[in-house]
DNA sequence: AGCATGACTTAGAAGTCCATCT
DNA sequence: AGATGGACTTCTAAGTCATGCT
């Protein structure tokens, strides 16, 4: 996989793309296309079941095709009804052979008091009757080969259950458990009790996420400080003093003056509308045109402020740092089930102007200030409850241990809920992350079966099944996202697999030397463009042509499919399977394969690292993780090239000197000249290495120009693959993961051995 | 039974820090 | 010592997906 196919175009300039034409096509009232007779469907369904085993002959196939096509012509009112009915049917039938889900997520054993290590920590045997979804608990088939003092046969049994392969049990002394705590300086507290290994403990099986939770509540944004008198605002050339509320909102705009956002019509319109709401009647009557507003003094003032901040003395900077540290210590941690855990985002989002991505209809709107009265606190009943700031009160205090958040509030732009949750290094996030990769590994075990199945479904008599099968093929092959439907007009117009529209693909029966090429061009999450041309199998191609019949560009490609239908189907195929598991699976398996393919044992460290990055890059390309090329890219590339050139000159010189030395030695044969030769030889070697390292760096950087590796590394690649790779090649983990990443993946670093296989 | 909503994961950009070079 | 630029951290938007409600 060479990533060749990806176009490198970037985030579409919001506003520049002409995609307005189809906004809001009403997908339900779309004119004719597609309809199938319900009865027919039923019959076919029956027929299908009865002769499922009989291989379709080519002819049958062709007939089916015709039939399908034929049925497309009827009215769509019908179609929608049919769709609904079909959905019903589907739901009904979906109960037939649902895999049993077993145990829950409850705490089988209390995690407090550092318990003895339990190797995989997930007891497959339900201790209580299952309630709702519980899959996955059992899938942690991690087999600790070297765990400290193994005991429990329970663990062993469990291992047996889930791990058909190897059964080794060498009891190795537990390795590096304790983490230097004196080392991180601060934190005299001796808790942190040498890094809690939650992954060696059992998980809850009752759906509760914790049993005890105590925290200090959120940190609110600083109150607004009015501008000094000499910073003025001008309207239509005349100075005008704004009242604090309007002034504050004006400063939000002023601070963004250098940003492209402020040049966009929608942004300006939304901002102005919301700004006016903050104005007094007098202000409102005067200020009627944003173009007549002059925020320059404010803008200059803020620039000066940040400049001044940079120029602060060391002492002052230190003081600020200390104060931040104090706040972090006070609010940045919570106690969850006897362990002190780091909170992810303990600061409430400050007010400001909404910065949506891509062509967002709400960009520029005012994100209002969050007050204690907006806040819901979640904690244990028996904990010390966080106190609201003096004279205020929380909106609500609740004690819900079925959720993981500590604080929440409703945001005013989309009306969605925002949360304060724990850091990725926390048990609660780590367990989930681990579980995610285990689900992906289960998919690995049955993916070939599923592939065979969807290929087969390409021939189905039912349109909805074919659509489902083709969509799944895209999700699998191209790592597309599921593609939920979105409320129109509320967000940027972006799509995923199920929400692809006719206008997003182009079919090329022949293209260059390839057949059946599908060209994708659409905006995905975060309005990142996905552009790709790929050859597909003939059957897929024919199906796509069928799906496109009688449709307008703005119609849904998969009009009989949505994420809910798809996921329900997947759930039936494998417990816990959803569309996004394919992304995780394909990303991780790609990393593993690429590492195997690219790492040569003889390579030196930089070369190995380059291989790793290339493997990582292959995944990033697959997942379409892009970034805007850094503004300083060209320049930094040039700098690097200069360094390389210099190094090359240096090398030439060194070589020349070596040659001279050799000649000298040949002539004199004395000890001194021999030493000289050695010295020069070493010098050459050293410089060669340095040069190579620089060249690797350059290659790496160039290839990385607009590819973002971080997202896949953090969210899609089973960390145990990387850990194993490091161990196998004796590369220190620090070369691959920085400190934060090591904290997040502590579980993997601790448990994966060099022979881990995804 | 469809839809809205809540909870949680994934995402790129912006902001900050810090090492290295000049 | 100050500037520079890249690495790391923070921020918060934008997805996914299951659920609970009507």
Coordinates of N, CA and C (backbone and C1' of nucleotides) in Angstrom, one line a residue, chain A residues 133 349 357 360 367 418 481-484 486 494 526 567 578 580 635-636 740, chain C residues 2-20:
Chain A
X133 N -26.0 -4.4 27.5 CA -24.8 -4.8 26.7 C -23.7 -5.1 27.5
X349 N -14.6 25.7 29.3 CA -14.3 26.4 28.1 C -14.7 27.9 28.2
X357 N -15.5 24.1 11.9 CA -14.5 23.7 10.8 C -15.2 23.6 9.5
X360 N -18.9 26.0 8.1 CA -19.9 25.8 9.2 C -20.9 26.9 9.2
X367 N -20.1 32.0 21.8 CA -20.1 30.9 22.8 C -20.2 31.6 24.1
X418 N -21.3 19.2 27.0 CA -19.9 19.1 27.1 C -19.5 18.4 28.5
X481 N -15.4 6.1 7.4 CA -16.2 6.2 8.7 C -17.6 5.8 8.3
X482 N -18.4 5.5 9.4 CA -19.7 5.0 9.2 C -20.6 6.0 8.4
X483 N -20.6 7.3 8.9 CA -21.4 8.3 8.2 C -22.8 8.4 8.6
X484 N -23.0 8.9 9.9 CA -24.3 9.1 10.4 C -25.0 10.3 9.6
X486 N -26.8 13.8 9.4 CA -26.6 15.0 10.3 C -27.8 15.9 10.0
X494 N -20.7 17.5 5.6 CA -19.7 16.5 5.5 C -20.4 15.1 5.5
X526 N -14.4 16.9 10.0 CA -13.6 18.1 10.1 C -13.4 18.7 8.7
X567 N -25.0 -1.1 11.5 CA -24.4 -1.6 12.7 C -25.2 -2.7 13.3
X578 N -19.0 -2.9 15.2 CA -19.6 -1.8 14.6 C -18.7 -1.3 13.5
X580 N -16.9 1.2 13.1 CA -15.6 1.8 13.4 C -14.5 0.8 13.8
X635 N 10.7 26.4 4.6 CA 11.9 27.0 5.2 C 12.7 25.9 6.0
X636 N 11.9 25.2 6.8 CA 12.6 24.2 7.7 C 13.2 23.1 6.8
X740 N 3.6 11.7 27.4 CA 2.1 11.6 27.5 C 1.6 10.3 26.9
Chain C
dG2 P 18.4 38.5 26.5 O5' 17.9 38.3 25.0 C5' 18.8 38.7 23.9 C4' 18.4 38.0 22.7 C3' 16.8 37.8 22.6 O3' 16.5 38.3 21.3 C1' 17.9 35.7 22.3
dA3 P 15.0 38.2 20.8 O5' 15.3 37.1 19.7 C5' 16.4 37.1 18.9 C4' 16.3 36.0 17.9 C3' 14.9 35.8 17.3 O3' 15.1 35.5 15.9 C1' 15.6 33.8 18.4
dT4 P 13.9 35.2 14.9 O5' 13.9 33.6 14.9 C5' 15.2 32.9 14.7 C4' 14.9 31.5 14.6 C3' 13.6 31.1 14.0 O3' 13.8 30.1 13.0 C1' 13.8 30.0 16.1
dG5 P 12.7 29.7 12.0 O5' 12.4 28.2 12.5 C5' 13.5 27.3 12.7 C4' 13.0 26.2 13.5 C3' 11.6 25.6 12.9 O3' 11.7 24.2 13.0 C1' 11.4 26.2 15.2
dG6 P 11.0 23.3 11.9 O5' 11.0 21.9 12.7 C5' 12.1 21.6 13.5 C4' 11.6 21.1 14.8 C3' 10.4 20.1 14.7 O3' 10.7 19.0 15.5 C1' 9.9 21.8 16.3
dA7 P 9.8 17.7 15.4 O5' 9.4 17.6 17.0 C5' 10.5 17.7 18.0 C4' 9.8 17.7 19.3 C3' 8.7 16.7 19.5 O3' 8.9 16.2 20.8 C1' 7.8 18.8 19.8
dC8 P 8.0 15.0 21.3 O5' 7.0 15.8 22.2 C5' 7.5 16.7 23.3 C4' 6.3 17.4 23.8 C3' 5.1 16.6 24.2 O3' 4.9 16.9 25.6 C1' 4.4 18.5 23.0
dT9 P 3.7 16.3 26.4 O5' 2.7 17.6 26.2 C5' 3.0 18.8 26.8 C4' 1.8 19.7 26.8 C3' 0.6 19.0 27.4 O3' 0.0 19.9 28.4 C1' 0.1 20.0 25.2
dT10 P -1.3 19.7 29.1 O5' -2.3 20.6 28.2 C5' -1.9 22.0 28.0 C4' -3.0 22.6 27.1 C3' -4.4 22.4 27.6 O3' -5.0 23.7 27.6 C1' -4.2 21.8 25.3
dC11 P -6.4 23.9 28.1 O5' -7.2 23.9 26.8 C5' -7.0 24.9 25.8 C4' -7.8 24.7 24.6 C3' -9.3 24.4 24.9 O3' -10.1 25.4 24.3 C1' -8.4 22.8 23.4
dT12 P -11.4 25.7 24.8 O5' -12.3 24.9 23.7 C5' -12.2 25.3 22.4 C4' -12.7 24.1 21.5 C3' -14.1 23.6 22.0 O3' -14.8 23.3 20.8 C1' -12.7 21.9 21.8
dA13 P -16.1 24.2 20.4 O5' -16.2 23.8 18.9 C5' -15.1 24.0 18.0 C4' -15.0 22.8 17.0 C3' -16.4 22.3 16.5 O3' -16.2 22.2 15.1 C1' -15.2 20.5 17.5
dA14 P -17.3 21.7 14.2 O5' -17.1 20.1 14.2 C5' -16.0 19.6 13.5 C4' -16.1 18.1 13.5 C3' -17.5 17.6 13.1 O3' -17.3 16.4 12.4 C1' -17.0 16.7 15.2
dG15 P -18.2 16.0 11.1 O5' -17.9 14.5 11.1 C5' -18.8 13.6 11.8 C4' -17.9 12.6 12.6 C3' -18.7 11.4 12.9 O3' -18.5 10.4 12.0 C1' -17.6 12.3 14.9
dT16 P -19.4 9.2 11.8 O5' -19.3 8.4 13.1 C5' -18.1 7.7 13.4 C4' -18.3 6.9 14.7 C3' -19.4 5.9 14.5 O3' -19.0 4.6 15.0 C1' -19.7 7.3 16.5
dC17 P -19.8 3.3 14.6 O5' -20.7 3.3 15.9 C5' -20.2 3.0 17.2 C4' -21.3 3.2 18.2 C3' -22.6 2.4 17.8 O3' -22.8 1.5 18.9 C1' -23.0 4.6 18.7
dA18 P -23.8 0.4 18.8 O5' -24.6 0.7 20.2 C5' -23.8 0.9 21.3 C4' -24.7 1.5 22.4 C3' -26.0 0.7 22.6 O3' -26.2 0.7 24.0 C1' -26.4 3.0 22.1
dT19 P -27.4 0.0 24.6 O5' -28.3 1.2 25.1 C5' -27.9 2.1 26.1 C4' -29.0 3.1 26.2 C3' -30.4 2.5 26.2 O3' -31.0 2.2 27.5 C1' -30.3 4.4 24.8
dG20 P -31.2 3.1 28.7 O5' -32.2 4.3 28.2 C5' -31.9 5.6 28.5 C4' -33.0 6.5 28.0 C3' -34.4 6.1 28.6 O3' -35.1 7.3 28.8 C1' -34.4 6.1 26.2

